[in-house]
Short mmCIF file of C-alpha atoms and ligand atoms in Angstrom, two decimals:
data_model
loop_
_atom_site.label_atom_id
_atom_site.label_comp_id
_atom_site.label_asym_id
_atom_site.label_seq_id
_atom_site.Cartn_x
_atom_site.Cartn_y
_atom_site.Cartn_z
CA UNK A 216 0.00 0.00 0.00
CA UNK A 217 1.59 3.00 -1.23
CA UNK A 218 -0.07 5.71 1.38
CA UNK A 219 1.40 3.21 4.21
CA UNK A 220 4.75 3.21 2.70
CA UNK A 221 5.23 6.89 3.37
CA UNK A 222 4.36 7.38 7.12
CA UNK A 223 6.48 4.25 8.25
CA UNK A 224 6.68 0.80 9.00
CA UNK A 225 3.86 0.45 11.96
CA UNK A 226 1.66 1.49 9.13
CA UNK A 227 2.96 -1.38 6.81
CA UNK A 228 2.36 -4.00 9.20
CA UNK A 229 -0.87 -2.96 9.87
CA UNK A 230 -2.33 -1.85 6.20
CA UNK A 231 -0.89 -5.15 5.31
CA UNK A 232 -2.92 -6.91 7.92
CA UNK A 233 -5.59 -5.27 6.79
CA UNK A 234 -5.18 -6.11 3.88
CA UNK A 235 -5.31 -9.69 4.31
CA UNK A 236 -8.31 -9.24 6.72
CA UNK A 237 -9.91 -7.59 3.29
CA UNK A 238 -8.70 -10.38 1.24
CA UNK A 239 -9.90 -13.05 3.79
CA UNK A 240 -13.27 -11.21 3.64
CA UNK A 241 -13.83 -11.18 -0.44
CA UNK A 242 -12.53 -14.79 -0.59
CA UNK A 243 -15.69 -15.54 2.07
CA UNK A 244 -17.77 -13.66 0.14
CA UNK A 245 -17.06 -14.69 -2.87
CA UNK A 246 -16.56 -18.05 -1.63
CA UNK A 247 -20.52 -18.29 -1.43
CA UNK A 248 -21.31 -16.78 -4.47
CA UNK A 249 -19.02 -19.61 -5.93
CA UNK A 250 -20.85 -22.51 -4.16
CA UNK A 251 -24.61 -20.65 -4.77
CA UNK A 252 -23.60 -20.65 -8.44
CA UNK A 253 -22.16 -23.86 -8.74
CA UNK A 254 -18.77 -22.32 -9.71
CA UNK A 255 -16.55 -24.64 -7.80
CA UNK A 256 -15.49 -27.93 -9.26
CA UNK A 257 -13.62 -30.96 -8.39
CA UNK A 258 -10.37 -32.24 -9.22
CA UNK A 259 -9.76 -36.26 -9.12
CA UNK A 260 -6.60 -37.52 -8.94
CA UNK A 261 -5.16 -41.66 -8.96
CA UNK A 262 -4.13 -43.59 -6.40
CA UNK A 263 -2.08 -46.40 -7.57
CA UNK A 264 -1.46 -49.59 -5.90
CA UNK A 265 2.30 -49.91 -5.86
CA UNK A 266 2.92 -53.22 -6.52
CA UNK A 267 0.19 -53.85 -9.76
CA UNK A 268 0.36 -50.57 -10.37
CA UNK A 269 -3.23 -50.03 -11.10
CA UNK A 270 -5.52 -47.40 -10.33
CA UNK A 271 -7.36 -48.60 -7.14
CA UNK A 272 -9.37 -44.92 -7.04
CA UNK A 273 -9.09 -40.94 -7.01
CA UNK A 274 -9.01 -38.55 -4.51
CA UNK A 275 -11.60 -35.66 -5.37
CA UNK A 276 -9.73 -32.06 -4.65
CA UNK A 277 -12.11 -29.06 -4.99
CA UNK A 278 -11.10 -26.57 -7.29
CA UNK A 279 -12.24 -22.97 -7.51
CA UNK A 280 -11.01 -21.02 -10.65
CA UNK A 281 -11.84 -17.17 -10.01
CA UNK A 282 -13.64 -15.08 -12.66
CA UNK A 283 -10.71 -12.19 -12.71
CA UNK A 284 -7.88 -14.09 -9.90
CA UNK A 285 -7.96 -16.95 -11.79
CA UNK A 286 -7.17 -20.77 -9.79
CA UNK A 287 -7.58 -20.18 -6.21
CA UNK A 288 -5.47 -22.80 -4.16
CA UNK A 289 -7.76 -24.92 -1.74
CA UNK A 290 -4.82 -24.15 0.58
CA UNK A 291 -6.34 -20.93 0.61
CA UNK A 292 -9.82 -21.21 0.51
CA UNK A 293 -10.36 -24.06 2.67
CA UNK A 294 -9.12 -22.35 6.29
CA UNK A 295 -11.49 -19.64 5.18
CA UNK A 296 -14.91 -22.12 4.55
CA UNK A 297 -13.41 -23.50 7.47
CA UNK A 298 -13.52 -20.03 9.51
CA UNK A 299 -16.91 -19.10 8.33
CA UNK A 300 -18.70 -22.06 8.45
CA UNK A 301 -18.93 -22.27 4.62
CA UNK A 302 -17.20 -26.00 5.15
CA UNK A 303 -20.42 -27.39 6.18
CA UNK A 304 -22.23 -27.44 2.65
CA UNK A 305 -18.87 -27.59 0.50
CA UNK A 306 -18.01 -30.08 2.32
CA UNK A 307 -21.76 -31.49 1.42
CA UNK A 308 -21.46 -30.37 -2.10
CA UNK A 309 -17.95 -32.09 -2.40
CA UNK A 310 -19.48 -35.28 -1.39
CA UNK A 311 -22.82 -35.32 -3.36
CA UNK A 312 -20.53 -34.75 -6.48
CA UNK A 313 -17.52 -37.03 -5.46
CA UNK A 314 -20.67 -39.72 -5.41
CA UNK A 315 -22.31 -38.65 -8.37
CA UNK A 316 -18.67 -38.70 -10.57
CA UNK A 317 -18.66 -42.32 -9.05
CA UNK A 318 -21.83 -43.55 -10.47
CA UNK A 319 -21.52 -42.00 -13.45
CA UNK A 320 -18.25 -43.54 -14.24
CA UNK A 321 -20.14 -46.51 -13.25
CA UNK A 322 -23.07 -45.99 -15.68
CA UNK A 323 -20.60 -45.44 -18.49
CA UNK A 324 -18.86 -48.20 -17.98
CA UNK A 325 -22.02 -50.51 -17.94
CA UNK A 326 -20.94 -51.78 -14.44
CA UNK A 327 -19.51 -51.26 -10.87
CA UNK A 328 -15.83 -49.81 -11.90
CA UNK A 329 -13.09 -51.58 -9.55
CA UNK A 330 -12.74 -47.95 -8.22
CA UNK A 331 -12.81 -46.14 -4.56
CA UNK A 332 -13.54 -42.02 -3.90
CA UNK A 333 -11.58 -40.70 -1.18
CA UNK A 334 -13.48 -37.71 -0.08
CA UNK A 335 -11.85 -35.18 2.69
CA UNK A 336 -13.49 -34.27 5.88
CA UNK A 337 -12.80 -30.89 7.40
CA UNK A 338 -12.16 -30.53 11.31
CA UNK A 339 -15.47 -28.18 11.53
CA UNK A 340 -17.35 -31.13 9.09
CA UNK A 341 -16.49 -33.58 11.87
CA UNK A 342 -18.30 -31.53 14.85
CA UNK A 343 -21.13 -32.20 13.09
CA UNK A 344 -23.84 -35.22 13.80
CA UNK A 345 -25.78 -35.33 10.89
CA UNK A 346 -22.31 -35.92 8.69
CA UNK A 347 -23.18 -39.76 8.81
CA UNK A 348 -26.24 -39.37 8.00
CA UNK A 349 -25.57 -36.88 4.88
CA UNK A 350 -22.81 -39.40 3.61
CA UNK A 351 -25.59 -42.33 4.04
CA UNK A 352 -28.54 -40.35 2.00
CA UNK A 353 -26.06 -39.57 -0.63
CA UNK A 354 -24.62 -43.26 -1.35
CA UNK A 355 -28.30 -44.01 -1.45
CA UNK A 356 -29.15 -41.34 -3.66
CA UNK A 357 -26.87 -42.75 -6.17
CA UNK A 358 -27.00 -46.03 -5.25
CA UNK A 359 -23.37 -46.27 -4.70
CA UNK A 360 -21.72 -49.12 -1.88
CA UNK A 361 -20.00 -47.57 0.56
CA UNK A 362 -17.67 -49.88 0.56
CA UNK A 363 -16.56 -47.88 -2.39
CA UNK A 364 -16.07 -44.57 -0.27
CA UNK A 365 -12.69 -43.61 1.38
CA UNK A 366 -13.73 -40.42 3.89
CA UNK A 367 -9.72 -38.58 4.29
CA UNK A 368 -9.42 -36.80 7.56
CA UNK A 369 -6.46 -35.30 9.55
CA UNK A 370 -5.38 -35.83 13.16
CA UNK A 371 -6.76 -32.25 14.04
CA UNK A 372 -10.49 -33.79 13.24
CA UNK A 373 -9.84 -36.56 15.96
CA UNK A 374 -7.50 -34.42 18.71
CA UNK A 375 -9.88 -31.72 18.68
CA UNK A 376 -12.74 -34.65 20.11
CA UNK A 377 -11.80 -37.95 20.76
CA UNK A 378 -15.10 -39.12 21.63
CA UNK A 379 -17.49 -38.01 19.52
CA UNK A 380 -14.06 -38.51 16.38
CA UNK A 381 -15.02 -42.19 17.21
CA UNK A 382 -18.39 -42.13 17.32
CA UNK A 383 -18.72 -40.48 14.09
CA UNK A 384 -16.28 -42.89 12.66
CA UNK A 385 -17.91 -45.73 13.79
CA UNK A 386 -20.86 -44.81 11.99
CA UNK A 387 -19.44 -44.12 9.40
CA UNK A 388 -17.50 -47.87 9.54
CA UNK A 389 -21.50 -49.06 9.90
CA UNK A 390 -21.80 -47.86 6.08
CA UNK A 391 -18.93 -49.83 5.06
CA UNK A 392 -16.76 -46.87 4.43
CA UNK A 393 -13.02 -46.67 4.51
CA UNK A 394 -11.75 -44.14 6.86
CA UNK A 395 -7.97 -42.27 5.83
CA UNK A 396 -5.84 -40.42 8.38
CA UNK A 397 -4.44 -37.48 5.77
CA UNK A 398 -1.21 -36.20 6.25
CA UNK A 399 0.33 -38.71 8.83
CA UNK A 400 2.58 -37.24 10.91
CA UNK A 401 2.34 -33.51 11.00
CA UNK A 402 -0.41 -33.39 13.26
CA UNK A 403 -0.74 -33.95 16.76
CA UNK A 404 -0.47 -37.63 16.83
CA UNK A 405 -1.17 -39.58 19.38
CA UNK A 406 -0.58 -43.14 18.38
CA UNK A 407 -3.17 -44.24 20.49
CA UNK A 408 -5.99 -43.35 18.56
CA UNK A 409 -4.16 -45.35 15.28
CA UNK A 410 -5.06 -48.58 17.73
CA UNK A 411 -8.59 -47.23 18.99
CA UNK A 412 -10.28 -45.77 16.25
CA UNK A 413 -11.03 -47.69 13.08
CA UNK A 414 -8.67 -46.29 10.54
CA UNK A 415 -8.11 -48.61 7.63
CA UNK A 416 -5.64 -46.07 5.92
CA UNK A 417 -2.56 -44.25 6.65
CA UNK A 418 -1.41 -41.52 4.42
CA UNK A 419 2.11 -40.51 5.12
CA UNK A 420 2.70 -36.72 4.31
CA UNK A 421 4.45 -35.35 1.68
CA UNK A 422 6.91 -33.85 3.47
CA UNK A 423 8.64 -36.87 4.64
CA UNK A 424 8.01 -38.38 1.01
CA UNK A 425 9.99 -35.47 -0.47
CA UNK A 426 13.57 -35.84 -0.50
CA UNK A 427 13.64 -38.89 0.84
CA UNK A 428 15.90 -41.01 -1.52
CA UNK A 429 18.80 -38.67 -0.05
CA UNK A 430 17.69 -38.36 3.76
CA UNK A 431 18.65 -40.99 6.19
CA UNK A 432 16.38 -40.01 8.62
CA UNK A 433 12.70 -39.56 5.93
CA UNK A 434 13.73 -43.55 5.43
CA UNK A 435 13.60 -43.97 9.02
CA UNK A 436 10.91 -41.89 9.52
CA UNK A 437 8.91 -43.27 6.27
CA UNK A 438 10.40 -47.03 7.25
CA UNK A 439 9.07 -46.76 11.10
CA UNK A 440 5.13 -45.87 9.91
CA UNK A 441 5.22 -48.43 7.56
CA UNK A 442 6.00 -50.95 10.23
CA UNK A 443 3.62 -49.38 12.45
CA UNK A 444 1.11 -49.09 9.87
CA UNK A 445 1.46 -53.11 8.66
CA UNK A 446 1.54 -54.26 11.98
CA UNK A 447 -1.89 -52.37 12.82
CA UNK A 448 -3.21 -53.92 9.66
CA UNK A 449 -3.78 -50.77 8.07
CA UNK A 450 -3.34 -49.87 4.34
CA UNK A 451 -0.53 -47.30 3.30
CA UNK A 452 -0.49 -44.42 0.73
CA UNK A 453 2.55 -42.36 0.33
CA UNK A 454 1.82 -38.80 -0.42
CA UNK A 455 3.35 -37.01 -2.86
CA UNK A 456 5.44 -39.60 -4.99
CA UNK A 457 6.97 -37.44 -8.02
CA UNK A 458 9.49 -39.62 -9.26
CA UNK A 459 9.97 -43.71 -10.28
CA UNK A 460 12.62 -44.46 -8.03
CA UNK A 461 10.48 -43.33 -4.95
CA UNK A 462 7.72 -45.22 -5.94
CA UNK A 463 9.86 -48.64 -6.14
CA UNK A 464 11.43 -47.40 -2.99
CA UNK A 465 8.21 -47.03 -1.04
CA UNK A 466 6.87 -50.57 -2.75
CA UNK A 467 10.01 -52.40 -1.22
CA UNK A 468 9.61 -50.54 1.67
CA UNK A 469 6.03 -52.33 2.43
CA UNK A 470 3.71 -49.20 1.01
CA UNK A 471 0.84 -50.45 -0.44
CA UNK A 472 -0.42 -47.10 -2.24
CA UNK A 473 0.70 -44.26 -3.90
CA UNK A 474 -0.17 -40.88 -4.82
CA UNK A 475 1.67 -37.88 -6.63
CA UNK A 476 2.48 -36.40 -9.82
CA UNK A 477 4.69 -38.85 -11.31
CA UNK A 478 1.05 -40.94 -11.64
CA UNK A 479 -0.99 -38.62 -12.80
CA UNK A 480 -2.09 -35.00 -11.32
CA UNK A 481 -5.68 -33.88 -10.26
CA UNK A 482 -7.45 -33.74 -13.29
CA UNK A 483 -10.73 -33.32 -15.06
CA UNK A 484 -13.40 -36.47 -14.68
CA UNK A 485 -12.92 -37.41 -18.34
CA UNK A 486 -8.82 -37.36 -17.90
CA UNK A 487 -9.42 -39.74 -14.91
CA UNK A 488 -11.15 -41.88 -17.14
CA UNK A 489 -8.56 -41.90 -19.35
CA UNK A 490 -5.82 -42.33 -16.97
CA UNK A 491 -8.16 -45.38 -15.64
CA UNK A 492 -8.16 -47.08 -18.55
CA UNK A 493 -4.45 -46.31 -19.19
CA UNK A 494 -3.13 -47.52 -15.95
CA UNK A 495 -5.82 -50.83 -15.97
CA UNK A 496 -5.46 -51.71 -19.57
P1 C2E B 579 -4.70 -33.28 0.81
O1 C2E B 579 -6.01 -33.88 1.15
O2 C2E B 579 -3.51 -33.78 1.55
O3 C2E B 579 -4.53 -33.48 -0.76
C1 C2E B 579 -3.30 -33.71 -1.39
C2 C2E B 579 -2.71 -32.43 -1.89
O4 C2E B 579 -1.39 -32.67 -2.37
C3 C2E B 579 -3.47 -31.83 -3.07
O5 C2E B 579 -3.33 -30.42 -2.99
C4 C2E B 579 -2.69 -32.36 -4.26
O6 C2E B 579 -2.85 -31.59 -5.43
C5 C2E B 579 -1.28 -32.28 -3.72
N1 C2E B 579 -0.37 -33.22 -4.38
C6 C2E B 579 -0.64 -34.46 -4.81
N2 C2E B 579 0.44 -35.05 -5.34
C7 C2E B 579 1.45 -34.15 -5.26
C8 C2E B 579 2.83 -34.17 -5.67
O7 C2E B 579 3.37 -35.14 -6.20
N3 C2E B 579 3.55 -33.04 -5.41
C9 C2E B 579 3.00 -31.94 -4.82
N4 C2E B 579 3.78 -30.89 -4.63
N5 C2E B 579 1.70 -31.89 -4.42
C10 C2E B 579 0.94 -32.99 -4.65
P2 C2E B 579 -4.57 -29.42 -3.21
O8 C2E B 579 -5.49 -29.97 -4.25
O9 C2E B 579 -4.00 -28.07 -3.41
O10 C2E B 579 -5.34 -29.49 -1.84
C11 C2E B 579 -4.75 -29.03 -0.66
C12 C2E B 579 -5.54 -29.46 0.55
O11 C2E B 579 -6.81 -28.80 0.58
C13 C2E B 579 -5.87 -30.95 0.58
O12 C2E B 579 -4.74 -31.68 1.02
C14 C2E B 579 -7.03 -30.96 1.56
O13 C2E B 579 -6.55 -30.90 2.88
C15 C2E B 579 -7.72 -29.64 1.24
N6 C2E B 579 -8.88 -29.90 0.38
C16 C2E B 579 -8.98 -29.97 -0.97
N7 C2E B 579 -10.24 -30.24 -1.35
C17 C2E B 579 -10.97 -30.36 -0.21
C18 C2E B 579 -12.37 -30.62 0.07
O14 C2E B 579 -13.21 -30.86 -0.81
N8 C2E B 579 -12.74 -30.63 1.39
C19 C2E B 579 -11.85 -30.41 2.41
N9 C2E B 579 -12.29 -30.43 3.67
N10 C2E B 579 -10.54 -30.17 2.18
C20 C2E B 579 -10.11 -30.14 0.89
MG1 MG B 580 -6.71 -35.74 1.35
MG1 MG B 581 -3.02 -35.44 2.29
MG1 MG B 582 -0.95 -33.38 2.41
#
């Protein structure tokens, strides 16, 4: 801000606040005008068993591309719906259309596709009672299994409330969906809940997948989970896999899944046909 510039730095730290206080405001505002008007869209992008290397399903990432500011990173808008509240229906809308890609993939094909949706759950979502219930009606709606739902949340969702993190999850379990802890190990983990709550996925973060073929101590890290992770009985999907040598690495390592660039990026529902049919012949 130019005006701030010229009466000294107080005044820079503060316009600038303000200025992010102003930003944080349009994105809210124009956050709802994007969901009202169906502006927001979502991304899918593979997972891929390591060891077939096949497409086992996609992870749906909203997308929101700005009439003037063009792509606006979820990383961004996400803490804001989260702020405002504005989570509760994207995160509804985000399902419903997660579910609806699904069946329609389905009805193209002419049959069930050998395919899971991982959908994320915010925090906020979580604190909510009726989320089983909204996940149920819209499986039903489209008369998709739930076994054929992966619901992604991160260790915030469960330290934030134990108790009612497992009774959600349970009922969630009661529809037959998979649940994913997102972003393993950058939270505030308490292993405990790994062994108490029904987690049938653990999704190591990127940031111990990065780098790793020349750190000593991401192996160790990335080697220890894994063990943990087998031994529990739970699935594994390393995050972030942008290279071929760290998906072989991660495959002898004991990963079962993978995500990341070097498969495929989050892309349109027709691409993730394609990329389907690519990967599963
Ligand atoms: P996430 O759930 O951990 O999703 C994975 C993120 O990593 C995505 O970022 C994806 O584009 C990115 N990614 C995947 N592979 C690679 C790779 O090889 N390299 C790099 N550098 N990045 C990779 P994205 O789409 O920007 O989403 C960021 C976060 O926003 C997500 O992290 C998730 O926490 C949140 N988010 C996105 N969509 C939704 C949604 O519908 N609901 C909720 N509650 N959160 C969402
Ligand atoms: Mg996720
Ligand atoms: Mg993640
Ligand atoms: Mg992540």
């Amino acid at each position: 801000c130019k005006r701030a510039k010229s009466t000294g730095s107080v005044e820079i730290y503060q316009s600038g606040e303000a200025t992010a206080v102003r930003r944080r405001f349009s994105i809210e505002t124009e956050l709802r005008r994007a969901l009202e008007n169906a502006r927001l869209e979502l991304a899918y992008q593979p997972l891929v068993d390591l060891a077939s290397n096949r497409v086992t399903g996609f992870e749906a990432l909203a997308r929101w591309s700005h009439p003037e500011e063009g792509m606006i990173s979820p990383a961004e808008f996400i803490p804001v719906a989260e702020e405002s509240g504005l989570i509760v229906p994207l995160g509804r809308w985000a399902m419903e259309t997660a579910v609806r890609q699904l069946a329609e993939w389905d009805e193209a094909a002419g049959s069930a596709l050998p395919l899971s949706m991982a959908v994320n759950l915010s925090a906020i979502q979580l604190t909510r009672d009726d989320v089983p219930t909204m996940v149920a009606e819209t499986l039903a709606r489209h008369g998709v299994a739930g076994r054929r739902l992966v619901v992604e949340l991160t260790e915030s969702a469960i330290v934030h409330d134990p108790e009612r993190a497992a009774r959600v999850l349970g009922q969630l379990k009661a529809l037959d969906c998979a649940i994913a802890m997102d972003d393993f190990g950058t939270g505030h983990s308490n292993l405990a809940y790994l062994q108490k709550l029904p987690i049938d996925v653990l999704k190591i973060d990127r940031s111990f997948i990065t780098g790793m073929l020349t750190d000593r101590d991401k192996v160790a890290i990335v080697r220890a989970v894994l063990g943990l992770a087998n031994a529990l009985g739970m699935r594994t999907t390393a995050e972030g896999i942008e290279a071929v040598e760290l998906a072989h690495t991660l495959s002898a390592l004991g990963c079962s899944h993978g995500q990341g660039y070097y498969f495929g990026r989050p892309m349109s529902a027709d691409e993730a046909m394609a990329c389907f049919r690519a990967f599963n012949g």
